[in-house]
Amino acid sequence: MTVSVPVELPSHLEMEYPLGMRALWAIFCVSVLSHAADVTPPAVPRARSEFLKTKYEAIQGSVSAQFDLGLLIRKGMGVERDPVESLKWLKKAAEQGHAGAQNEVGVAYRNGWGVARDDAEAVRWFRKAADHGQAAAQNALGYALGTGRGIARDEKAAAVWYRKAADQGLVAAQNNLAYCYRHGRGVGKDMGEAFKWFDKAAQQHLPAAEHGLAECYQQGLGVPTDAEAAAKWFARAAEHGHAAAQERLGHCYYHGKGLERNYEEAVQWYLKAAEQNHVVAQLSLAGCYASGRGVDLDRSEAYAWYSLAARQLPEAAKARDVLELNLSPADLRQSQRRAAELKSRLKGEASEGSH
């Protein structure tokens, strides 16, 4: 069956959006008619077709389409990425009360996407969305209040907003709320509550929460000490790339805590964390190379990793200096070159962070 597709462009659109609208209108008409008849649409990639359809609806005034269009342009789906154009459409939706768009405008101002970074303006938009119950905005507002970014620091208010988002099931907010309870940030210390919220977030595979839950089991925070459970959750977080969990899993393997001792496995996990600039892992890895445990003895490699860890850990600097006394001039030069190579490859600040 052959269907004739009318492509007459409404006059108000022809006048307001003359460039390219005839083609856009034609594709939209074909898309609509193809559901009711045997029509072969133009060869337009799916992502591009979705973008054009969404843009047409956005121009027609659909607030949800304006929001979707802003995200499509931000992500470069069906069109080139354009943060300025993205923000334009997100603002259109945000100014009409779309909570998701208000949150995304806040994200744009916080990150400087399509506009000069402005933390105070980001907070203004986060608050608008948070007041409408938007969970991601509630969490973002809590973070701003907890850190004093764009607004006066208020840890009690931060915890309140984290709780609102956590109660809606937002995993990041559940982890943040757990952290507040563990450290007494804006709420009284309560290890039982910390464990509860870490567990909720960890069950949703958030690496930071998996690590936090592992620490609860390891240290007996809100739950009886359980080395095997701790190792299990460190492993889950480590496999998800969490550097502090990788270091802790290496520690578990090295000392046989919660699982069978295995120096080779310990070295592998220390290395993964060390390459993410985790200084404790760098120190431990250096010790393995210096002693030959889990890896061939290599004093040059030990020297290099001690040197990296020495940026923050005095004990690493001391171990490096002791090791240097046992190196020949040639070996020392080689070790220093290796240290410089590692420093160049692993640029960025050293970290001991666990969250």
mmCIF file of N, CA, C and O in Angstrom, residues 61 68 73 82 98 127 215 218 262 270 281 346:
data_model
loop_
_atom_site.group_PDB
_atom_site.id
_atom_site.type_symbol
_atom_site.label_atom_id
_atom_site.label_comp_id
_atom_site.label_asym_id
_atom_site.label_seq_id
_atom_site.Cartn_x
_atom_site.Cartn_y
_atom_site.Cartn_z
ATOM 1 N N GLY A 61 6.290 23.113 22.476
ATOM 2 C CA GLY A 61 6.012 23.573 23.838
ATOM 3 C C GLY A 61 5.926 22.496 24.888
ATOM 4 O O GLY A 61 5.595 22.781 26.047
ATOM 5 N N ASP A 68 14.027 16.499 27.864
ATOM 6 C CA ASP A 68 14.688 15.402 27.160
ATOM 7 C C ASP A 68 15.657 15.920 26.110
ATOM 8 O O ASP A 68 16.761 15.378 25.942
ATOM 9 N N ILE A 73 21.134 16.693 23.840
ATOM 10 C CA ILE A 73 22.189 17.577 23.328
ATOM 11 C C ILE A 73 23.417 17.517 24.235
ATOM 12 O O ILE A 73 24.554 17.522 23.770
ATOM 13 N N ASP A 82 26.579 20.035 22.630
ATOM 14 C CA ASP A 82 26.619 21.498 22.680
ATOM 15 C C ASP A 82 26.107 21.911 24.054
ATOM 16 O O ASP A 82 24.897 22.029 24.266
ATOM 17 N N HIS A 98 9.734 22.189 35.864
ATOM 18 C CA HIS A 98 10.124 20.786 35.723
ATOM 19 C C HIS A 98 11.265 20.499 36.694
ATOM 20 O O HIS A 98 12.377 21.004 36.543
ATOM 21 N N ARG A 127 17.873 23.808 45.109
ATOM 22 C CA ARG A 127 16.832 24.014 46.122
ATOM 23 C C ARG A 127 15.446 24.009 45.489
ATOM 24 O O ARG A 127 14.498 23.447 46.052
ATOM 25 N N GLU A 215 33.909 -2.073 56.254
ATOM 26 C CA GLU A 215 34.552 -1.517 57.448
ATOM 27 C C GLU A 215 33.703 -1.757 58.696
ATOM 28 O O GLU A 215 34.246 -1.981 59.787
ATOM 29 N N GLN A 218 34.405 -5.238 59.618
ATOM 30 C CA GLN A 218 35.799 -5.375 60.056
ATOM 31 C C GLN A 218 36.001 -4.822 61.463
ATOM 32 O O GLN A 218 36.701 -5.414 62.289
ATOM 33 N N ASN A 262 47.323 -15.305 50.977
ATOM 34 C CA ASN A 262 47.811 -15.494 49.615
ATOM 35 C C ASN A 262 48.595 -14.232 49.232
ATOM 36 O O ASN A 262 48.010 -13.204 48.897
ATOM 37 N N TYR A 270 47.162 -4.826 45.937
ATOM 38 C CA TYR A 270 47.951 -3.648 46.305
ATOM 39 C C TYR A 270 48.309 -2.846 45.050
ATOM 40 O O TYR A 270 48.248 -1.613 45.038
ATOM 41 N N ALA A 281 48.594 1.612 49.929
ATOM 42 C CA ALA A 281 48.835 0.489 49.024
ATOM 43 C C ALA A 281 50.218 0.587 48.402
ATOM 44 O O ALA A 281 50.907 -0.436 48.220
ATOM 45 N N LEU A 346 51.588 8.222 37.000
ATOM 46 C CA LEU A 346 50.505 8.286 37.972
ATOM 47 C C LEU A 346 50.334 9.709 38.485
ATOM 48 O O LEU A 346 50.399 9.972 39.686
#
